[in-house]
Each structure stands twice: as C-alpha cells, then as structure tokens.
Amino acid sequence: MASRTQPLSHHSRTGKRTLAAIALSFFLMGLIAASGFKWTGAAIATETQTLVTAVPEASSRPTSFAELARQMSPTVVNIKVTKARPVSSGPWQPRGDHPFGEFFERFFKEMPQRPPHFRQQGSGSGVIISPDGFIVTNHHVIDGADTVAVILADQQEYEAKVVGRDPKTDLAVLKIETK
C-alpha cells in the first residue's frame, strides 16, 4: 500500500501563518512591557544618573568585611530581659497511701520554702536603627519579659520600652532614652 501525501490546502497554510503572527505580536508586546517602556534616551540617561548618585564613593566604602564589622559594631547592642516564672510546689508530693510517704513528707517539710516565683533571665541582640534610640530585635527575645535593658557597645545600660512587636515575623522594636 502506498502512502499518500496530500498537499496542504491554502486555508491551512494561511491559518498557520496567522497563528504565528499572533504569537509573535504577543511576544513583542511582552518584551515591551517587561522593558518598562524606557526606550527613550532621556529616560535611560535619568535612570543611569540616579543609579550613579546612589552608589557611595569608593573611598567611603569599607574594603573588607572586617572593616565593615568594625564600622558597624557600635550599632549592635546586647539585650537583657527578666521574666517572673512560677515555681513548682515541690519536688515530691505524696499521692495516696505511699509506703514511704511519712518519711518523704518529714524530709521535704524541713527544707526551706521556696518563693512562689523566680526571676528568669535571658539575653539577645539588637541593632540601633535611628539616632533617637529605636532598636530592632527579635520578638522571641522580649516575649513575656517584665523588664528589658539594653547594653550599648560602650557598656552603658539603659532601660528599654517595647514600642512594637510582630510575632509572625519575629521582630520587635524597642526605644531607649539616652538623655
């Protein structure tokens, strides 16, 4: 059996050309949209000038990571927090008819009584973000804290107030008064 090849009809060739032309025009429109329509020389010159002025002079930029760390270290602070936590009632509580209940009861009764709460301390770090004393830290550092203190790089300690918190992003903003 011989295979037959039929020549393409005029209509199918025209349809393929139309489809290709439509695809090409959508592709070109996408390129134009992606470029942001900044094809004029003036727009490109303005954008380039903005980028050039935004980059600091080479002489003011740090030349190494160590130099950058040294320049930025005064903005890094230590954060101390304290939290009041309840104390458990005791290490052993007799339940029911225990064979050594009387012995343990006498033993633990003679021990000094603990206060109902103890002060839990924690620490973290933060970064000074403005000259007027705003500091960014992690929310989990200050979460549930009764007191928050900030220790600067020069070892000066300040009481801090929590002015903003976002548990979802684990960020908090503190404020210290340095005057």
Coordinates of C-alpha atoms in Angstrom, one line a residue:
M1 CA 0.0 0.0 0.0
A2 CA 1.4 3.3 -1.0
S3 CA 1.1 6.2 1.4
R4 CA -0.5 9.3 0.1
T5 CA 0.7 12.7 0.9
Q6 CA -1.7 15.4 0.3
P7 CA -0.6 18.9 -0.3
L8 CA -1.6 21.4 2.3
S9 CA -4.6 23.4 1.4
H10 CA -4.4 27.1 1.1
H11 CA -6.6 27.6 4.2
S12 CA -4.4 25.5 6.5
R13 CA -1.2 27.4 5.4
T14 CA -3.0 30.8 6.0
G15 CA -4.2 29.6 9.4
K16 CA -0.6 28.6 10.5
R17 CA 0.7 32.0 9.3
T18 CA -2.0 33.9 11.2
L19 CA -1.3 31.9 14.4
A20 CA 2.5 32.6 14.0
A21 CA 1.9 36.3 13.5
I22 CA -0.4 36.5 16.6
A23 CA 2.2 34.6 18.7
L24 CA 5.0 36.9 17.5
S25 CA 3.0 40.0 18.3
F26 CA 2.2 38.8 21.8
F27 CA 5.9 38.0 22.3
L28 CA 6.9 41.5 21.2
M29 CA 4.3 43.1 23.4
G30 CA 5.7 41.1 26.4
L31 CA 9.2 42.4 25.6
I32 CA 7.9 46.0 25.5
A33 CA 6.0 45.6 28.8
A34 CA 9.0 43.9 30.5
S35 CA 11.3 46.7 29.5
G36 CA 9.1 49.3 31.2
F37 CA 8.7 51.4 28.1
K38 CA 12.0 53.2 28.8
W39 CA 13.3 53.3 25.3
T40 CA 14.0 57.0 25.0
G41 CA 17.5 58.3 25.5
A42 CA 16.3 60.8 28.2
A43 CA 14.7 58.1 30.3
I44 CA 17.8 55.9 30.2
A45 CA 20.1 58.8 31.0
T46 CA 18.0 59.8 34.0
E47 CA 17.9 56.2 35.3
T48 CA 21.6 55.8 34.9
Q49 CA 22.3 59.1 36.7
T50 CA 20.1 58.1 39.6
L51 CA 22.0 54.8 40.0
V52 CA 25.3 56.5 39.9
T53 CA 24.4 59.0 42.6
A54 CA 23.0 56.2 44.8
V55 CA 26.3 54.3 44.9
P56 CA 28.7 55.7 47.6
E57 CA 32.1 56.9 46.7
A58 CA 34.8 54.2 46.6
S59 CA 36.8 56.0 49.3
S60 CA 33.9 55.9 51.8
R61 CA 33.0 52.2 51.3
P62 CA 34.7 49.6 53.5
T63 CA 37.3 47.5 51.7
S64 CA 36.8 44.3 53.7
F65 CA 34.2 42.5 55.8
A66 CA 36.4 43.1 58.9
E67 CA 36.4 46.8 58.3
L68 CA 32.6 46.8 57.8
A69 CA 32.1 44.9 61.0
R70 CA 34.4 47.4 62.9
Q71 CA 32.4 50.3 61.5
M72 CA 29.0 48.8 62.3
S73 CA 29.8 47.3 65.7
P74 CA 28.7 50.4 67.7
T75 CA 25.1 49.9 66.4
V76 CA 24.9 46.3 67.8
V77 CA 23.5 46.1 71.3
N78 CA 23.0 43.4 74.0
I79 CA 19.5 43.0 75.3
K80 CA 18.9 41.6 78.8
V81 CA 15.4 40.5 79.8
T82 CA 13.9 39.2 83.1
K83 CA 10.7 37.3 83.4
A84 CA 8.8 36.2 86.6
R85 CA 8.1 32.4 86.4
P86 CA 6.1 30.3 88.9
V87 CA 7.9 27.7 90.9
S88 CA 6.5 24.2 91.2
S89 CA 5.1 23.3 94.6
G90 CA 7.8 20.9 95.5
P91 CA 10.0 18.1 94.2
W92 CA 7.8 15.3 95.6
Q93 CA 4.1 15.3 96.6
P94 CA 2.8 12.1 98.2
R95 CA -0.2 10.6 96.5
G96 CA -2.5 8.3 98.3
D97 CA -1.1 5.6 100.6
H98 CA 2.6 5.5 99.7
P99 CA 4.8 3.3 101.9
F100 CA 7.5 6.0 102.3
G101 CA 5.0 8.9 102.4
E102 CA 5.6 9.8 106.0
F103 CA 9.4 9.8 105.5
F104 CA 9.4 12.0 102.4
E105 CA 6.8 14.3 104.0
R106 CA 9.0 14.9 107.0
F107 CA 12.1 15.3 104.8
F108 CA 10.7 17.9 102.5
K109 CA 8.8 19.8 105.2
E110 CA 12.2 20.6 106.9
M111 CA 13.6 22.0 103.7
P112 CA 13.4 25.8 103.3
Q113 CA 10.3 27.0 101.5
R114 CA 10.8 28.5 98.0
P115 CA 9.2 31.7 96.9
P116 CA 6.2 31.2 94.6
H117 CA 8.1 32.9 91.7
F118 CA 11.6 33.1 90.4
R119 CA 13.3 35.6 88.1
Q120 CA 14.3 34.0 84.8
Q121 CA 16.9 35.9 82.8
G122 CA 17.6 35.9 79.1
S123 CA 19.5 37.8 76.6
G124 CA 19.7 38.6 72.9
S125 CA 21.0 41.1 70.5
G126 CA 19.6 44.0 68.5
V127 CA 20.6 46.8 66.2
I128 CA 20.2 50.6 66.7
I129 CA 18.3 51.8 63.7
S130 CA 18.0 55.5 64.5
P131 CA 19.8 58.2 66.4
D132 CA 16.8 58.8 68.7
G133 CA 17.1 55.4 70.3
F134 CA 15.0 52.9 68.3
I135 CA 16.3 49.4 68.2
V136 CA 15.2 46.3 66.2
T137 CA 15.4 42.9 67.9
N138 CA 13.7 39.5 67.7
H139 CA 10.2 39.1 69.2
H140 CA 11.2 35.9 70.9
V141 CA 13.9 37.8 72.9
I142 CA 11.4 40.1 74.6
D143 CA 8.3 37.9 74.5
G144 CA 6.8 37.8 78.1
A145 CA 9.6 40.0 79.6
D146 CA 8.8 42.0 82.6
T147 CA 11.9 44.2 82.2
V148 CA 14.1 44.9 79.1
A149 CA 17.5 46.5 79.4
V150 CA 19.8 47.5 76.5
I151 CA 23.6 47.5 76.9
L152 CA 25.5 49.5 74.3
A153 CA 28.9 48.8 72.9
D154 CA 30.5 51.2 75.4
Q155 CA 28.8 49.1 78.2
Q156 CA 26.3 51.9 79.1
E157 CA 23.0 50.3 80.2
Y158 CA 19.5 51.7 79.5
E159 CA 16.0 50.6 80.4
A160 CA 14.1 49.9 77.2
K161 CA 10.4 50.1 76.3
V162 CA 8.8 47.8 73.8
V163 CA 7.1 50.0 71.3
G164 CA 6.2 47.4 68.6
R165 CA 6.1 43.7 68.1
D166 CA 5.2 41.2 65.4
P167 CA 5.3 37.5 66.5
K168 CA 4.6 36.4 62.9
T169 CA 7.8 37.9 61.6
D170 CA 9.7 37.5 64.9
L171 CA 10.5 41.2 65.1
A172 CA 10.2 43.8 67.8
V173 CA 11.1 47.5 68.2
L174 CA 12.5 48.9 71.4
K175 CA 13.0 52.5 72.4
I176 CA 15.7 53.8 74.8
E177 CA 16.0 57.3 76.2
T178 CA 19.7 58.3 76.2
K179 CA 19.2 61.8 77.6

